[in-house]
mmCIF file of C-alpha atoms and ligand atoms in Angstrom:
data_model
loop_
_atom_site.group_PDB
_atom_site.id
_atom_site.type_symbol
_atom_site.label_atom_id
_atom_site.label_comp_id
_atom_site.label_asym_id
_atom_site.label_seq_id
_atom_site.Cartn_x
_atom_site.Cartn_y
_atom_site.Cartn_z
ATOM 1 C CA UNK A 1074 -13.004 -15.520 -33.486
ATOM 2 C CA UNK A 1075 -11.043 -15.546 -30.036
ATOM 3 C CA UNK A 1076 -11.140 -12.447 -27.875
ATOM 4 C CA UNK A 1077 -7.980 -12.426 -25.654
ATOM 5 C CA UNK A 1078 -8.027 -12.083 -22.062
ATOM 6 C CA UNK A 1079 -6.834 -8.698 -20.192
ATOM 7 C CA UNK A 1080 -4.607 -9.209 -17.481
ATOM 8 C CA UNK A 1081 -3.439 -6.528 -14.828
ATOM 9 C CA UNK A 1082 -1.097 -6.826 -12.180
ATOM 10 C CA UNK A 1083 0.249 -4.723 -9.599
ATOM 11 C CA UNK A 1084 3.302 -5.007 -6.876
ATOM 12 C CA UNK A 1085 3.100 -4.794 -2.812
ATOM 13 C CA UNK A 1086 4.062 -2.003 -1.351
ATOM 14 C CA UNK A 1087 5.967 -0.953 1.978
ATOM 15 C CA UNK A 1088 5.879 2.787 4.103
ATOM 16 C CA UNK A 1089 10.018 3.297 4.719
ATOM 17 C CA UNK A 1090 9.247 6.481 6.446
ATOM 18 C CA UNK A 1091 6.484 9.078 7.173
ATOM 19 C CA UNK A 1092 3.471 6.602 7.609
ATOM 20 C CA UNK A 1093 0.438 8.409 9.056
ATOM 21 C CA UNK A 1094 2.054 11.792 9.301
ATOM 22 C CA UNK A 1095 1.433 11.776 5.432
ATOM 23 C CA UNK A 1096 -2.556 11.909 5.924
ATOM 24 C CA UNK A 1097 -1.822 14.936 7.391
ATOM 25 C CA UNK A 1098 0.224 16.621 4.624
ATOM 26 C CA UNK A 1099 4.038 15.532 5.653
ATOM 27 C CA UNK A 1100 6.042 13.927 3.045
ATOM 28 C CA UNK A 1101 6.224 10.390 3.412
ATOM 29 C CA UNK A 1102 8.626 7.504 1.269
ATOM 30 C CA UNK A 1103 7.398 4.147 -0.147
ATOM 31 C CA UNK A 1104 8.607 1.345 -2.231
ATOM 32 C CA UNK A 1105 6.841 -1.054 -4.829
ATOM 33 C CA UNK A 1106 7.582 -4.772 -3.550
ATOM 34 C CA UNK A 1107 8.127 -7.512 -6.257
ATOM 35 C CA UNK A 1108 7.519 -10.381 -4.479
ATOM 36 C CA UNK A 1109 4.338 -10.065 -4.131
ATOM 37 C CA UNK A 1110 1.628 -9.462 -6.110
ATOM 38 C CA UNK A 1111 -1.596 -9.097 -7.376
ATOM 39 C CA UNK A 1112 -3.693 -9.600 -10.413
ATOM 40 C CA UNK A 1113 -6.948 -9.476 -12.339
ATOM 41 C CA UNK A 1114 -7.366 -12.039 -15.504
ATOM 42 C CA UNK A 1115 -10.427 -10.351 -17.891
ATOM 43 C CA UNK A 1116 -12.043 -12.641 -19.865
ATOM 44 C CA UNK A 1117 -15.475 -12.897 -22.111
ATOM 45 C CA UNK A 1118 -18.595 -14.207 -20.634
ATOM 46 C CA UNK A 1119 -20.243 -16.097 -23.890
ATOM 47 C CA UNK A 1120 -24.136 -15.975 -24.076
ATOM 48 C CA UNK A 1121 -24.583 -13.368 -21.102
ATOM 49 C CA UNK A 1122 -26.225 -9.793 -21.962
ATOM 50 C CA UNK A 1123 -24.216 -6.974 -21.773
ATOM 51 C CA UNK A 1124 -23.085 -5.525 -18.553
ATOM 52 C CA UNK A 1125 -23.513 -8.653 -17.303
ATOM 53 C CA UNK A 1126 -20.106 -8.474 -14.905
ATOM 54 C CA UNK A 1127 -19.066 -12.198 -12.998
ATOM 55 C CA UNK A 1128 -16.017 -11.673 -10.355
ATOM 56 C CA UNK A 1129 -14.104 -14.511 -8.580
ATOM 57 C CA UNK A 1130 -12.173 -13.709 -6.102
ATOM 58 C CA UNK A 1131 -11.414 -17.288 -4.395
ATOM 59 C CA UNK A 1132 -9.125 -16.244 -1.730
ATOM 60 C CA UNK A 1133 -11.550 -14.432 -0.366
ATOM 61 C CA UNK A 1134 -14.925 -16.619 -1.388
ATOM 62 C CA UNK A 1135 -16.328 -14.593 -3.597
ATOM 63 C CA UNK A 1136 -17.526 -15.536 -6.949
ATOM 64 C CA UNK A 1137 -20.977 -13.936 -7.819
ATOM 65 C CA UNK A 1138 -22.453 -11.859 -10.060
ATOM 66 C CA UNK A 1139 -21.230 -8.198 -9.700
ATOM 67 C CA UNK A 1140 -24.755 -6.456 -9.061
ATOM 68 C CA UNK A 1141 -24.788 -9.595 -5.927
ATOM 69 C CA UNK A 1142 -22.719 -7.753 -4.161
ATOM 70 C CA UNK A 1143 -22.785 -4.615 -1.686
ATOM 71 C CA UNK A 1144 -21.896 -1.353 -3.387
ATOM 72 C CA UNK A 1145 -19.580 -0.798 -1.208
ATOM 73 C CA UNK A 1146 -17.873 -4.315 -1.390
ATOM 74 C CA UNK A 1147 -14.290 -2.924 -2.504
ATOM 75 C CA UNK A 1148 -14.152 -5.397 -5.418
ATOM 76 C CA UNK A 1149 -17.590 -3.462 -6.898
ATOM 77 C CA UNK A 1150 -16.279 -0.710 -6.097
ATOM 78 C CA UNK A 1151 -13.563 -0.966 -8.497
ATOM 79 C CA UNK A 1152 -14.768 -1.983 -11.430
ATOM 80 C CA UNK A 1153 -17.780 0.959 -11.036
ATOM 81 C CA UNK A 1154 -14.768 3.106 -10.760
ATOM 82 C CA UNK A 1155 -13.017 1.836 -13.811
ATOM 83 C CA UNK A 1156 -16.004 1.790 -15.747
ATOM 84 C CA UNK A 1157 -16.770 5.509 -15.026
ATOM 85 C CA UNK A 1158 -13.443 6.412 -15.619
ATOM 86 C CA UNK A 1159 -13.776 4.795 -19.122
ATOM 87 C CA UNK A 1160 -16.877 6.815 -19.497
ATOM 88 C CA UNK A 1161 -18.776 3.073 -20.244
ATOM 89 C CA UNK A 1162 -22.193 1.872 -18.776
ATOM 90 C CA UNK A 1163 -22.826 -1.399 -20.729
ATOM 91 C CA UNK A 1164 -19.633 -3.315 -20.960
ATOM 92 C CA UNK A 1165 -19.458 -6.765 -23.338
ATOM 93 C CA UNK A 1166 -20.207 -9.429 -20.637
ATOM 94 C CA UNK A 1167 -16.772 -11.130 -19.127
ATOM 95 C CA UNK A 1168 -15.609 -12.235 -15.962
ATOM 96 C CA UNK A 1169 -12.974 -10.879 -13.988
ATOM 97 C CA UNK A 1170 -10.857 -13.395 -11.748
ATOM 98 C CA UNK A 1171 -8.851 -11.806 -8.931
ATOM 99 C CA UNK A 1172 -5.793 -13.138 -7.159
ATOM 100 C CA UNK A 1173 -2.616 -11.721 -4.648
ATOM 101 C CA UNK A 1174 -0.147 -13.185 -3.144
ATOM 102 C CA UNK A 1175 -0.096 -9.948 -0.855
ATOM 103 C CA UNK A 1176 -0.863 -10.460 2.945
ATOM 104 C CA UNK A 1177 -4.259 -8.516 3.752
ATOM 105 C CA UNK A 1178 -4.540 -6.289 6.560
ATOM 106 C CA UNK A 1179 -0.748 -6.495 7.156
ATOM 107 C CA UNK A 1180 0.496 -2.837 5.670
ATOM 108 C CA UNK A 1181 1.481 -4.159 2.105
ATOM 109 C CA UNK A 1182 -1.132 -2.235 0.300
ATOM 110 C CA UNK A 1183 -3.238 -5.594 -0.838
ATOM 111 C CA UNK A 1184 -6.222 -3.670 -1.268
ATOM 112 C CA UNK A 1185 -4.844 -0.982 -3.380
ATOM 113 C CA UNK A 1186 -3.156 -3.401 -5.242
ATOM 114 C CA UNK A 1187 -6.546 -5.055 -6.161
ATOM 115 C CA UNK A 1188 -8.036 -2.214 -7.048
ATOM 116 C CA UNK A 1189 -5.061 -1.138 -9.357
ATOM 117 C CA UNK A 1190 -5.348 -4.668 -10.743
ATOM 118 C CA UNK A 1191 -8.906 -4.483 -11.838
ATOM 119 C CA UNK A 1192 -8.258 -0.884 -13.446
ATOM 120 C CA UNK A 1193 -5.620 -2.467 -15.964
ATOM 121 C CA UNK A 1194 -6.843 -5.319 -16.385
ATOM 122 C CA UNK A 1195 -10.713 -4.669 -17.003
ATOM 123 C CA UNK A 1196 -9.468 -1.485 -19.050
ATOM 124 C CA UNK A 1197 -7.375 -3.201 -21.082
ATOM 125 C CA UNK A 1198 -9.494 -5.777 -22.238
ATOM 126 C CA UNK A 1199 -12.244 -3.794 -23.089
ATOM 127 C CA UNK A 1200 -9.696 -1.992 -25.583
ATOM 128 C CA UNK A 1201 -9.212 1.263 -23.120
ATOM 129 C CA UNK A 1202 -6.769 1.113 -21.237
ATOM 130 C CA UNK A 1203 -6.544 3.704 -18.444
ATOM 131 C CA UNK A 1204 -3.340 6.099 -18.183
ATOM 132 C CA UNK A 1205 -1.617 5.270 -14.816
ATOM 133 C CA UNK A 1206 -3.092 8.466 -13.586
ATOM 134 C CA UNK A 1207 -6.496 7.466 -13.777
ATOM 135 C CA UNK A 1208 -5.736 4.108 -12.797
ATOM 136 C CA UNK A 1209 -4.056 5.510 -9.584
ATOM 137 C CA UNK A 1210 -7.610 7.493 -8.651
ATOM 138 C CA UNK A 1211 -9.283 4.659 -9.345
ATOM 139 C CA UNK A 1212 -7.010 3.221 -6.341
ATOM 140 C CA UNK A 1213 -7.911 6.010 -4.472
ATOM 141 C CA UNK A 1214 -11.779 6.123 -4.887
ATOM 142 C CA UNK A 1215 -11.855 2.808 -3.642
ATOM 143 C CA UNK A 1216 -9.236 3.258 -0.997
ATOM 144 C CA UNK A 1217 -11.443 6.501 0.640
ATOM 145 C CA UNK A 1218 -14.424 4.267 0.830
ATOM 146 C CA UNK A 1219 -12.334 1.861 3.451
ATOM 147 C CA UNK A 1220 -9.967 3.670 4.826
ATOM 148 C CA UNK A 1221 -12.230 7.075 5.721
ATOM 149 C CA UNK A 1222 -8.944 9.282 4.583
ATOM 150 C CA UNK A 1223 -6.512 8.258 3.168
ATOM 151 C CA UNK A 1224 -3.364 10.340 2.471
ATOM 152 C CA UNK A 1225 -2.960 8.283 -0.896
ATOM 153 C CA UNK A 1226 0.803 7.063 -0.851
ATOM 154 C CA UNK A 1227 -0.768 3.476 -1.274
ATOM 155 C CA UNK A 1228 -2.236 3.577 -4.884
ATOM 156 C CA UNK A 1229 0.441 6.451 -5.507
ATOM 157 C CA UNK A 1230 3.238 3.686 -4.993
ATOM 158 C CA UNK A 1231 1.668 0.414 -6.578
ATOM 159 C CA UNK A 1232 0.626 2.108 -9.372
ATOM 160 C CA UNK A 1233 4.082 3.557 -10.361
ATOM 161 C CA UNK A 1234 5.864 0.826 -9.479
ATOM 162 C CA UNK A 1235 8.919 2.932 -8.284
ATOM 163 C CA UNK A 1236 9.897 4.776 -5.151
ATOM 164 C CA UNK A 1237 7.998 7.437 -4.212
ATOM 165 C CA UNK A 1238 8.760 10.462 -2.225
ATOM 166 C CA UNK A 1239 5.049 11.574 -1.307
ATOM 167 C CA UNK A 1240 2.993 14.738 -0.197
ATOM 168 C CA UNK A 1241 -0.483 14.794 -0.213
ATOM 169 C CA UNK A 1242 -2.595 16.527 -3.059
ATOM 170 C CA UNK A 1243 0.890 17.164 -5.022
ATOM 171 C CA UNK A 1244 2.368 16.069 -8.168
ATOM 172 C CA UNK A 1245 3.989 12.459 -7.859
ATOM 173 C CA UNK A 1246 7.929 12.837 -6.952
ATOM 174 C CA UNK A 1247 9.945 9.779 -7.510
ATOM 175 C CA UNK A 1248 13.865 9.654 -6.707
ATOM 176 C CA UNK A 1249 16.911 7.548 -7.276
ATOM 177 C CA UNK A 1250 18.275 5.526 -4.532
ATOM 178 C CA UNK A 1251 22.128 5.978 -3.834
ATOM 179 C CA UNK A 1252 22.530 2.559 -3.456
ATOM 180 C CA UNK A 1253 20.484 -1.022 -3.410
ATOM 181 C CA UNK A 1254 18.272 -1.136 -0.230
ATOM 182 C CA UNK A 1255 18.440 -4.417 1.184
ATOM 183 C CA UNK A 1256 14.868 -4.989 2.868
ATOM 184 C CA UNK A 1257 14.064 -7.431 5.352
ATOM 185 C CA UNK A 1258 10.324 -7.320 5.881
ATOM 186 C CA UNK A 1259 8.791 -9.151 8.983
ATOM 187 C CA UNK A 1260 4.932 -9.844 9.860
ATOM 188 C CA UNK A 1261 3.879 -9.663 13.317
ATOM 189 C CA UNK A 1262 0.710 -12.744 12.469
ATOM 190 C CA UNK A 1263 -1.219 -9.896 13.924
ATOM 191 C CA UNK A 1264 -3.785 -8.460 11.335
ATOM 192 C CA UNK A 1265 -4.086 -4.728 11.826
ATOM 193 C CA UNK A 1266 -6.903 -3.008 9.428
ATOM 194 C CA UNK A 1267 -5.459 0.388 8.606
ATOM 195 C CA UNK A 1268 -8.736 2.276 9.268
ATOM 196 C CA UNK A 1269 -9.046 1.384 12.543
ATOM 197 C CA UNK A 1270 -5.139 2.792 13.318
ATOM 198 C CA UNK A 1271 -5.936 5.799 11.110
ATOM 199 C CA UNK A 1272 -9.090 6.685 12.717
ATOM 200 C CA UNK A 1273 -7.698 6.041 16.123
ATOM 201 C CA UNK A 1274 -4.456 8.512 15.099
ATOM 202 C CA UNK A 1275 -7.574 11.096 14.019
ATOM 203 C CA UNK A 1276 -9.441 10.958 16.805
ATOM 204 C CA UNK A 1277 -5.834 11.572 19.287
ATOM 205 C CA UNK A 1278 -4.614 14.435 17.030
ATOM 206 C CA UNK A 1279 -8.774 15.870 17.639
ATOM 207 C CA UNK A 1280 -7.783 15.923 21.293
ATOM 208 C CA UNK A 1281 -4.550 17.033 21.564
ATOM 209 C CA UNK A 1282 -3.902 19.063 18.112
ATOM 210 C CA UNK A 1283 -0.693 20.633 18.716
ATOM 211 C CA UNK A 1284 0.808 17.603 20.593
ATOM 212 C CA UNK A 1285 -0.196 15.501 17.419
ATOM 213 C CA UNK A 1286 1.300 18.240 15.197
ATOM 214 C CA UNK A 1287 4.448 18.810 16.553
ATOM 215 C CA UNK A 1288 5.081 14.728 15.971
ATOM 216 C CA UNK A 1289 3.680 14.827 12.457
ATOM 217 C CA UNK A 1290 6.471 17.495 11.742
ATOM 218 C CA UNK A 1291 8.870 15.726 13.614
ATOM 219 C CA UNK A 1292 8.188 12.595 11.406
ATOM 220 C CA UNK A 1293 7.901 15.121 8.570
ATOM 221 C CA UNK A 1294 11.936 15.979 9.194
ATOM 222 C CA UNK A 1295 12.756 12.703 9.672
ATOM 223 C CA UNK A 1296 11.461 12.036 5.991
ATOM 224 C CA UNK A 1297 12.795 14.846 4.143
ATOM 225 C CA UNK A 1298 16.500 13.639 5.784
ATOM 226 C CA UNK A 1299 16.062 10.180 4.837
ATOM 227 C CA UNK A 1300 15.677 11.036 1.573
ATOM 228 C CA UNK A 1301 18.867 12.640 1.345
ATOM 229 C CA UNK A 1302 20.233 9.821 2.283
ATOM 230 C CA UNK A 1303 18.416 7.502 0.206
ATOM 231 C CA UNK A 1304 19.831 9.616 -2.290
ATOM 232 C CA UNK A 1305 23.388 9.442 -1.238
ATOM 233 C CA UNK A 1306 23.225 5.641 -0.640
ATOM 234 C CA UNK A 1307 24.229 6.466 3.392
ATOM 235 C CA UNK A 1308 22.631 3.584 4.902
ATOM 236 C CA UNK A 1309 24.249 4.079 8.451
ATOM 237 C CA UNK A 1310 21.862 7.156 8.443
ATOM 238 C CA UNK A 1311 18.872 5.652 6.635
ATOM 239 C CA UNK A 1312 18.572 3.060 9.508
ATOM 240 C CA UNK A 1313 19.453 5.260 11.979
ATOM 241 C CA UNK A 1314 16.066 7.618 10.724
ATOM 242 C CA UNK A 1315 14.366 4.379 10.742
ATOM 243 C CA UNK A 1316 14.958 3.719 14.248
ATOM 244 C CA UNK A 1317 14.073 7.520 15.142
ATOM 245 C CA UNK A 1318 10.716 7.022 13.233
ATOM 246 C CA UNK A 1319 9.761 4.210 15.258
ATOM 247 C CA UNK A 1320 10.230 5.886 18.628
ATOM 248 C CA UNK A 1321 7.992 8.642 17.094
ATOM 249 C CA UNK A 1322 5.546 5.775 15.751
ATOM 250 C CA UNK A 1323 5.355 4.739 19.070
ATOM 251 C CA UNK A 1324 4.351 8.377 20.497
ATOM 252 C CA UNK A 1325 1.551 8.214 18.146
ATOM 253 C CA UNK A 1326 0.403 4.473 19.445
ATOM 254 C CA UNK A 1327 0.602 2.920 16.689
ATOM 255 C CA UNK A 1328 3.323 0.237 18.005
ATOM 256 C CA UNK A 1329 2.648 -2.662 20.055
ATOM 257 C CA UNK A 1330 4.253 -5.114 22.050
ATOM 258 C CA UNK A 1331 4.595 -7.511 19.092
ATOM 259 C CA UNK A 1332 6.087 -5.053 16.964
ATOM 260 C CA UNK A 1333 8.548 -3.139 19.668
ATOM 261 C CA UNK A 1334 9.655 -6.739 20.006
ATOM 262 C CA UNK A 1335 10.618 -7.879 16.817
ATOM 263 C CA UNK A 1336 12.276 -4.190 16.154
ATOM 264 C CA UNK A 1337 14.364 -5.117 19.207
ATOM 265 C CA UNK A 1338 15.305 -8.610 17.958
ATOM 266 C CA UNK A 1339 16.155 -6.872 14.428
ATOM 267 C CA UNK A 1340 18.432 -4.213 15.803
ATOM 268 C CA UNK A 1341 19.714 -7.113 18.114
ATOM 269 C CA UNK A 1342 20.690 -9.093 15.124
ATOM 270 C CA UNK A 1343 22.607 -6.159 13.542
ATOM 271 C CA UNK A 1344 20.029 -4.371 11.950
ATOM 272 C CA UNK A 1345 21.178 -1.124 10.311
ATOM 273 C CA UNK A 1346 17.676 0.187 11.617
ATOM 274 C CA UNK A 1347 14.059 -0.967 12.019
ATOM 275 C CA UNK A 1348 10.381 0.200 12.534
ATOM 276 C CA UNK A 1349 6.793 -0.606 11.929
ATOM 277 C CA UNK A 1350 5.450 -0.050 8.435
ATOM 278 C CA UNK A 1351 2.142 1.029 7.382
ATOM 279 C CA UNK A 1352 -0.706 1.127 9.609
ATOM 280 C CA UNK A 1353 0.782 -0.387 12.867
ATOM 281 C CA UNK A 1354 -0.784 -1.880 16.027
ATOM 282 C CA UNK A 1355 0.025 -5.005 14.279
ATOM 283 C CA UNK A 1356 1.222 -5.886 10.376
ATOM 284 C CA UNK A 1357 4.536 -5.472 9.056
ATOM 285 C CA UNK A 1358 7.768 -4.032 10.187
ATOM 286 C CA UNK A 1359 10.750 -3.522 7.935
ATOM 287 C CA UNK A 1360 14.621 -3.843 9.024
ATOM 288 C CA UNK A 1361 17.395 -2.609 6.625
ATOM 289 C CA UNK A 1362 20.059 -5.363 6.971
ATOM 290 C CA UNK A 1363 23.963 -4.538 7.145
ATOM 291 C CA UNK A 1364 24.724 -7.910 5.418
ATOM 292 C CA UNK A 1365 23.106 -11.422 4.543
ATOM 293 C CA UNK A 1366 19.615 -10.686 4.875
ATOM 294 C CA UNK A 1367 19.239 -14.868 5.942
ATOM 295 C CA UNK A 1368 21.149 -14.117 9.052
ATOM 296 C CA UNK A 1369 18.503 -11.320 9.717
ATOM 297 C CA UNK A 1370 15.304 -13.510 8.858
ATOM 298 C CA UNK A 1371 16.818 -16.203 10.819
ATOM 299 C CA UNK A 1372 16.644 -13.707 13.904
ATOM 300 C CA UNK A 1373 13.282 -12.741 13.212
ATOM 301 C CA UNK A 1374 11.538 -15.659 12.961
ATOM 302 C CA UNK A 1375 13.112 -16.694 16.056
ATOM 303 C CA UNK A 1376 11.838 -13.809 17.591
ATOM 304 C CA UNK A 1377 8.209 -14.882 16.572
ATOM 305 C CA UNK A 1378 7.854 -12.807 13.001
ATOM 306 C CA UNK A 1379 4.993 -15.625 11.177
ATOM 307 C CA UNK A 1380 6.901 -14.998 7.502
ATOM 308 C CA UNK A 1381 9.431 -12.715 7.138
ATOM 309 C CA UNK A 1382 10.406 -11.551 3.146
ATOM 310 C CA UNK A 1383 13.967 -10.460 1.624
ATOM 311 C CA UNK A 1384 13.254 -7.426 -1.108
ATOM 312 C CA UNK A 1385 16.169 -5.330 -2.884
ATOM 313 C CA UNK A 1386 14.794 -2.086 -3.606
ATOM 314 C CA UNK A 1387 17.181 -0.406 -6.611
HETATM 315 C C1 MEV B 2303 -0.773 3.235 4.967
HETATM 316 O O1 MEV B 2303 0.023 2.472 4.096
HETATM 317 C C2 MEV B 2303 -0.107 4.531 5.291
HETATM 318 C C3 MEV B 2303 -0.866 5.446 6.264
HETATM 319 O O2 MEV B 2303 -0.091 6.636 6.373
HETATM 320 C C4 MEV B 2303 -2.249 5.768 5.766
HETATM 321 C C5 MEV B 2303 -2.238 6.669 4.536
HETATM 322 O O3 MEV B 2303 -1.278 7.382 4.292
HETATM 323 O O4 MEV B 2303 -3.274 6.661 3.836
HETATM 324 C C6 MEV B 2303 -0.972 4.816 7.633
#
């Protein structure tokens, strides 16, 4: 008898407005991103004991026994998570091979992704599968072991697969966009762990709470217009929030030269609007182009962007 493999995938992800302000309870917008992706391919291990768990991960070296590796190691850390969610302690015996296409450290939500990955997949295969959301805490479990707190907009978004309009602690909110939203997205080269700008953002608002606030609410307004305007399709005001959100980004240092530059160089090139997305200090920025997205990309790369990516949102 063949067993057949589980397989779970899971998209990319970009912030379009309302990153870090959402960790402290401000709404905050994300998309799902196609074109990248990662997955998790579930297969039997023959002649092992149960609970015997093998991961390969070969992007990032690792293929080992599970119990080989650190609890903490993000991969373990999801399948303990799926497993408890599953209510299982002694799974059949299979391997679990993991592979993305999604940048790490670079504000696409790679890890999350992973993590969501693993959930369907490993679920799945073992006959179970998870409802999305337990598959989207599973996200989060692992997610609050790296990033110290996250708001959760990351495994909120990859795990729905659709746009999200996001608050913190509250019931998932998804919305229709007016109109297609033609994406350029742009990496810096510069990898930018979103702990260390979320910690950073932590210990600023510590020092200076009601400066910190008052920018967090700002950023808060800017979200709640934007989707209105999502809504109605307006994209001369969508990128017009976009740039506002930047300048209010860059209050809560979380820009950097490499990233203020390559905004400039999108608006330059006709850009509707542009800004940082995700984390910051380094990563991704996103730039809503007025027409052919090439012409945009072009421009970017010029400007020193190390990949640049073309997404429609609809
Ligand atoms: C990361 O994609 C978005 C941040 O707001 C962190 C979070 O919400 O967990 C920077």
């Amino acid at each position: 008898m063949s067993m057949p493999a589980g397989t779970g995938a899971a998209p990319g992800k970009v912030i379009l407005f309302g990153e870090h302000a959402a960790v402290y309870g401000q709404p905050a917008i994300a998309v799902p991103v196609q074109q990248v992706a990662a997955r998790a391919l579930v297969r039997p291990l023959f002649n092992a004991p149960s609970g015997r768990i093998r991961i390969q991960a070969p992007e990032v070296g690792v293929d080992t026994e599970l119990d080989q590796l650190d609890g903490q190691h993000p991969l373990a850390a999801a399948v303990r998570f799926t497993l408890e969610a599953m209510g299982v302690q002694h799974p059949l015996a299979v391997t679990i091979k993991v592979s993305s296409t999604i940048p790490v450290a670079a504000g696409l939500g790679s890890g999350a992704a992973v993590s969501v990955a693993i959930a369907r997949g490993l679920s799945g295969f073992l006959g179970h599968p998870l409802a999305d959301e337990q598959v989207s805490a599973v996200a989060f479990e692992v997610e609050k072991i790296h990033h110290g707190t996250p708001s959760g907009i990351d495994n909120t978004v990859i795990t729905y697969n659709q746009p999200v309009y996001f608050i913190k602690g509250q019931p998932l909110q998804t919305f229709r966009l007016g109109a297609p939203l033609n994406l350029v997205i742009a990496d810096t080269g510069v990898p930018s762990p979103t702990k260390i700008t979320v910690g950073d953002v932590r210990a600023a608002w510590q020092a200076e709470p009601a400066r910190y606030e008052t920018l967090f609410a700002e950023i808060g307004e800017i979200t709640k217009a934007a989707r209105r305007a999502l809504e109605q399709g307006d994209m001369g005001t969508v990128g017009e929030l976009m740039n506002q959100n930047h300048a209010l980004l860059q209050q809560l240092n979380v820009s950097s030269p490499e990233l203020d530059a390559l905004v400039a160089a999108a608006r330059g090139a006709g850009a509707l609007g542009a800004k940082l997305s995700g984390g910051g200090r380094g990563g991704n920025l996103i730039a809503l182009a007025a027409g052919d997205p090439a012409a945009l990309q072009t421009a970017l790369q010029a400007a020193g962007a190390s990949a640049t990516l073309h997404t429609v949102v609809a």
